[in-house]
PDB file of C-alpha atoms in Angstrom:
ATOM      1  CA  MET A  25      -0.342   0.459   0.327  1.00 44.00           C
ATOM      2  CA  ARG A  26       3.278   2.574   0.377  1.00 48.00           C
ATOM      3  CA  ILE A  27       3.560   2.519  -3.255  1.00 47.00           C
ATOM      4  CA  ALA A  28       0.198   3.244  -3.995  1.00 50.00           C
ATOM      5  CA  GLY A  29       0.610   6.880  -2.537  1.00 48.00           C
ATOM      6  CA  PRO A  30       3.482   8.327  -4.113  1.00 45.00           C
ATOM      7  CA  TRP A  31       1.771   6.321  -7.487  1.00 44.00           C
ATOM      8  CA  TRP A  32      -1.129   8.731  -7.125  1.00 42.00           C
ATOM      9  CA  VAL A  33       0.014  11.734  -5.927  1.00 38.00           C
ATOM     10  CA  LEU A  34       2.938  11.634  -8.853  1.00 36.00           C
ATOM     11  CA  CYS A  35      -0.325  10.865 -11.771  1.00 42.00           C
ATOM     12  CA  VAL A  36      -2.805  13.210  -9.990  1.00 40.00           C
ATOM     13  CA  LEU A  37       0.910  16.044 -11.196  1.00 39.00           C
ATOM     14  CA  LEU A  38       0.739  14.892 -14.511  1.00 41.00           C
ATOM     15  CA  PHE A  39      -2.457  14.592 -15.617  1.00 45.00           C
ATOM     16  CA  SER A  40      -3.804  18.056 -13.403  1.00 46.00           C
ATOM     17  CA  THR A  41      -4.624  20.945 -16.011  1.00 41.00           C
ATOM     18  CA  SER A  42      -2.191  23.044 -14.189  1.00 42.00           C
ATOM     19  CA  CYS A  43       0.129  20.413 -15.641  1.00 47.00           C
ATOM     20  CA  ILE A  44      -1.007  19.720 -19.127  1.00 48.00           C
ATOM     21  CA  ALA A  45      -2.973  23.057 -20.287  1.00 61.00           C
ATOM     22  CA  ASP A  46      -1.662  23.251 -23.786  1.00 78.00           C
ATOM     23  CA  GLN A  47      -5.655  24.531 -25.438  1.00 93.00           C
ATOM     24  CA  PHE A  48      -6.306  28.137 -24.052  1.00 96.00           C
ATOM     25  CA  ALA A  49      -9.184  30.573 -24.009  1.00 97.00           C
ATOM     26  CA  ILE A  50      -9.176  34.421 -24.055  1.00 97.00           C
ATOM     27  CA  ILE A  51     -12.511  34.856 -23.138  1.00 97.00           C
ATOM     28  CA  THR A  52     -14.770  38.131 -22.118  1.00 97.00           C
ATOM     29  CA  LYS A  53     -18.443  38.733 -20.369  1.00 94.00           C
ATOM     30  CA  LYS A  54     -18.900  41.326 -22.670  1.00 87.00           C
ATOM     31  CA  ASN A  55     -20.643  41.159 -26.340  1.00 86.00           C
ATOM     32  CA  ALA A  56     -19.757  44.343 -27.313  1.00 85.00           C
ATOM     33  CA  LEU A  57     -16.425  43.122 -27.600  1.00 91.00           C
ATOM     34  CA  PRO A  58     -14.719  41.702 -31.073  1.00 93.00           C
ATOM     35  CA  LEU A  59     -13.216  38.602 -32.415  1.00 95.00           C
ATOM     36  CA  LEU A  60      -9.688  39.152 -31.623  1.00 95.00           C
ATOM     37  CA  THR A  61      -6.925  38.051 -34.099  1.00 94.00           C
ATOM     38  CA  ASP A  62      -3.533  36.156 -33.060  1.00 93.00           C
ATOM     39  CA  VAL A  63      -2.147  39.425 -33.479  1.00 95.00           C
ATOM     40  CA  GLN A  64      -4.514  41.298 -31.565  1.00 95.00           C
ATOM     41  CA  VAL A  65      -3.703  38.571 -28.521  1.00 95.00           C
ATOM     42  CA  LYS A  66      -0.138  38.943 -28.931  1.00 94.00           C
ATOM     43  CA  MET A  67       0.382  42.387 -28.876  1.00 93.00           C
ATOM     44  CA  LEU A  68      -2.641  42.716 -25.629  1.00 94.00           C
ATOM     45  CA  TYR A  69      -1.329  40.671 -23.207  1.00 92.00           C
ATOM     46  CA  ARG A  70       2.956  42.681 -24.544  1.00 89.00           C
ATOM     47  CA  GLY A  71       1.432  45.482 -23.264  1.00 88.00           C
ATOM     48  CA  ARG A  72       1.499  47.082 -26.674  1.00 88.00           C
ATOM     49  CA  LEU A  73      -1.822  47.628 -27.658  1.00 91.00           C
ATOM     50  CA  THR A  74      -5.048  49.120 -24.133  1.00 91.00           C
ATOM     51  CA  HIS A  75      -8.039  49.563 -26.794  1.00 92.00           C
ATOM     52  CA  ILE A  76      -9.618  48.003 -29.228  1.00 92.00           C
ATOM     53  CA  ASN A  77     -12.521  49.848 -31.456  1.00 90.00           C
ATOM     54  CA  GLY A  78     -12.049  52.804 -28.663  1.00 91.00           C
ATOM     55  CA  THR A  79     -12.571  50.244 -26.017  1.00 91.00           C
ATOM     56  CA  HIS A  80     -10.065  50.152 -23.076  1.00 92.00           C
ATOM     57  CA  ILE A  81      -9.203  46.680 -21.917  1.00 94.00           C
ATOM     58  CA  GLN A  82      -8.720  45.555 -19.294  1.00 95.00           C
ATOM     59  CA  LEU A  83      -6.169  42.524 -18.480  1.00 96.00           C
ATOM     60  CA  ALA A  84      -6.907  40.512 -15.469  1.00 97.00           C
ATOM     61  CA  ASP A  85      -4.120  37.816 -15.499  1.00 95.00           C
ATOM     62  CA  LEU A  86      -3.160  34.715 -13.724  1.00 96.00           C
ATOM     63  CA  PRO A  87      -1.200  34.228  -9.374  1.00 95.00           C
ATOM     64  CA  ALA A  88       2.837  34.870 -10.912  1.00 92.00           C
ATOM     65  CA  ASP A  89       2.984  31.751  -9.096  1.00 94.00           C
ATOM     66  CA  SER A  90       0.432  29.890 -11.503  1.00 95.00           C
ATOM     67  CA  SER A  91       1.905  26.586 -13.804  1.00 95.00           C
ATOM     68  CA  ILE A  92      -1.295  27.821 -16.344  1.00 96.00           C
ATOM     69  CA  ARG A  93       0.214  31.739 -16.195  1.00 94.00           C
ATOM     70  CA  ALA A  94       3.609  30.480 -16.648  1.00 95.00           C
ATOM     71  CA  HIS A  95       2.455  27.452 -19.937  1.00 95.00           C
ATOM     72  CA  PHE A  96      -0.077  30.429 -21.376  1.00 95.00           C
ATOM     73  CA  TYR A  97       2.328  33.127 -21.788  1.00 93.00           C
ATOM     74  CA  LEU A  98       5.529  30.211 -23.102  1.00 95.00           C
ATOM     75  CA  ARG A  99       2.378  29.400 -25.147  1.00 94.00           C
ATOM     76  CA  LEU A 100       2.001  32.935 -26.631  1.00 93.00           C
ATOM     77  CA  LEU A 101       4.946  34.831 -26.689  1.00 93.00           C
ATOM     78  CA  GLY A 102       7.223  32.038 -26.063  1.00 94.00           C
ATOM     79  CA  LYS A 103       8.974  34.195 -22.554  1.00 94.00           C
ATOM     80  CA  SER A 104       9.114  32.948 -19.722  1.00 91.00           C
ATOM     81  CA  PRO A 105       7.679  34.159 -16.594  1.00 88.00           C
ATOM     82  CA  ALA A 106      11.020  35.861 -15.979  1.00 89.00           C
ATOM     83  CA  GLN A 107      11.018  37.583 -18.934  1.00 91.00           C
ATOM     84  CA  MET A 108       7.468  38.472 -19.201  1.00 89.00           C
ATOM     85  CA  GLN A 109       9.161  40.327 -15.769  1.00 86.00           C
ATOM     86  CA  ALA A 110      11.399  41.995 -17.559  1.00 88.00           C
ATOM     87  CA  ILE A 111       9.617  43.360 -20.020  1.00 85.00           C
ATOM     88  CA  ARG A 112       6.927  44.271 -18.062  1.00 83.00           C
ATOM     89  CA  ALA A 113       9.000  46.220 -15.826  1.00 83.00           C
ATOM     90  CA  ARG A 114      10.332  48.143 -18.209  1.00 82.00           C
ATOM     91  CA  GLN A 115       7.400  48.860 -19.766  1.00 80.00           C
ATOM     92  CA  SER A 116       6.104  50.041 -16.711  1.00 77.00           C
ATOM     93  CA  PHE A 117       9.017  52.524 -15.855  1.00 78.00           C
ATOM     94  CA  SER A 118       8.557  54.079 -18.927  1.00 73.00           C
ATOM     95  CA  GLY A 119       5.589  54.946 -18.626  1.00 73.00           C
ATOM     96  CA  LYS A 120       3.699  53.472 -21.721  1.00 68.00           C
ATOM     97  CA  PHE A 121       1.709  50.455 -20.196  1.00 74.00           C
ATOM     98  CA  ILE A 122       0.095  49.138 -16.916  1.00 79.00           C
ATOM     99  CA  PRO A 123       0.707  45.772 -16.158  1.00 84.00           C
ATOM    100  CA  PRO A 124      -2.693  43.124 -16.020  1.00 92.00           C
ATOM    101  CA  TYR A 125      -4.546  42.866 -12.406  1.00 94.00           C
ATOM    102  CA  GLU A 126      -3.338  40.084 -11.025  1.00 95.00           C
ATOM    103  CA  LEU A 127      -5.774  37.509  -9.585  1.00 97.00           C
ATOM    104  CA  TYR A 128      -5.763  36.333  -5.929  1.00 96.00           C
ATOM    105  CA  ASN A 129      -6.798  32.625  -7.127  1.00 95.00           C
ATOM    106  CA  GLU A 130      -6.590  30.525 -10.052  1.00 95.00           C
ATOM    107  CA  ASP A 131     -10.174  29.140 -10.670  1.00 95.00           C
ATOM    108  CA  MET A 132     -13.073  30.225 -12.807  1.00 96.00           C
ATOM    109  CA  HIS A 133     -15.058  31.830  -9.913  1.00 96.00           C
ATOM    110  CA  THR A 134     -12.131  34.487  -9.234  1.00 97.00           C
ATOM    111  CA  ILE A 135     -11.599  35.178 -13.195  1.00 97.00           C
ATOM    112  CA  SER A 136     -15.483  35.150 -13.665  1.00 96.00           C
ATOM    113  CA  GLN A 137     -16.118  37.444 -10.981  1.00 97.00           C
ATOM    114  CA  TRP A 138     -13.362  39.687 -12.431  1.00 97.00           C
ATOM    115  CA  LEU A 139     -14.631  39.740 -15.283  1.00 97.00           C
ATOM    116  CA  ASP A 140     -17.797  40.759 -13.569  1.00 96.00           C
ATOM    117  CA  GLU A 141     -16.716  44.119 -11.894  1.00 96.00           C
ATOM    118  CA  HIS A 142     -14.278  44.897 -14.460  1.00 96.00           C
ATOM    119  CA  PRO A 143     -17.063  44.985 -17.763  1.00 92.00           C
ATOM    120  CA  ASN A 144     -14.417  45.524 -19.972  1.00 94.00           C
ATOM    121  CA  GLY A 145     -12.555  42.962 -18.836  1.00 96.00           C
ATOM    122  CA  ILE A 146     -10.280  39.550 -20.969  1.00 97.00           C
ATOM    123  CA  ALA A 147      -8.665  36.577 -19.268  1.00 97.00           C
ATOM    124  CA  TYR A 148      -6.859  33.836 -20.282  1.00 97.00           C
ATOM    125  CA  ILE A 149      -8.524  30.255 -18.634  1.00 97.00           C
ATOM    126  CA  PRO A 150      -7.913  26.808 -19.877  1.00 97.00           C
ATOM    127  CA  GLN A 151     -10.056  25.905 -22.290  1.00 95.00           C
ATOM    128  CA  ASP A 152     -10.847  23.053 -20.451  1.00 94.00           C
ATOM    129  CA  TRP A 153     -12.666  25.207 -17.811  1.00 96.00           C
ATOM    130  CA  LEU A 154     -15.048  27.289 -19.947  1.00 95.00           C
ATOM    131  CA  SER A 155     -18.298  27.322 -19.672  1.00 92.00           C
ATOM    132  CA  ASP A 156     -22.054  29.485 -21.074  1.00 93.00           C
ATOM    133  CA  GLN A 157     -20.761  32.004 -18.640  1.00 93.00           C
ATOM    134  CA  VAL A 158     -18.129  34.019 -21.058  1.00 95.00           C
ATOM    135  CA  ARG A 159     -18.239  34.804 -24.597  1.00 96.00           C
ATOM    136  CA  ILE A 160     -14.163  33.254 -26.004  1.00 96.00           C
ATOM    137  CA  LEU A 161     -12.840  36.556 -28.050  1.00 96.00           C
ATOM    138  CA  TYR A 162      -9.357  34.126 -28.913  1.00 97.00           C
ATOM    139  CA  ARG A 163      -9.174  30.654 -29.095  1.00 95.00           C
ATOM    140  CA  PHE A 164      -5.146  28.320 -29.464  1.00 88.00           C
ATOM    141  CA  GLY A 165      -3.687  25.081 -28.450  1.00 72.00           C
ATOM    142  CA  ASP A 166      -1.687  22.799 -29.233  1.00 51.00           C
ATOM    143  CA  GLU A 167      -2.224  23.249 -33.248  1.00 51.00           C
ATOM    144  CA  ASP A 168      -2.012  26.760 -32.965  1.00 49.00           C
ATOM    145  CA  ALA A 169       1.230  28.348 -34.641  1.00 43.00           C
ATOM    146  CA  LEU A 170       1.173  31.525 -32.632  1.00 44.00           C
TER     147      LEU A 170
END
């Protein structure tokens, strides 16, 4: 029975969403925002785009220690957490960028609540977290070459 415990934990870690989330969705709750292109998504999360069709966009980010966040930026921009932190520090120092709001928890309830409170808010989630409560602006996964 001693072997079953460690193996079970290893399997859970290997197959949990935070370890294998390769497909992401960019979501909102506002119907007025248009679907996004891959270039717009990259520019938003790189800090080079702040408005879509004249609407100021507010971005949400998962907690800094989130493995989902690390994987999202690696998949979207090819950047590690340290690289993203350096990019955002330079942008913030220059006054050209307001970083995304960092959520306190990495769960759909927290993201949904933040989107309710920020009508122009956009967030990213693993696609398996999707529900009919949100509007999908963009999707990408393994097969996509962003």
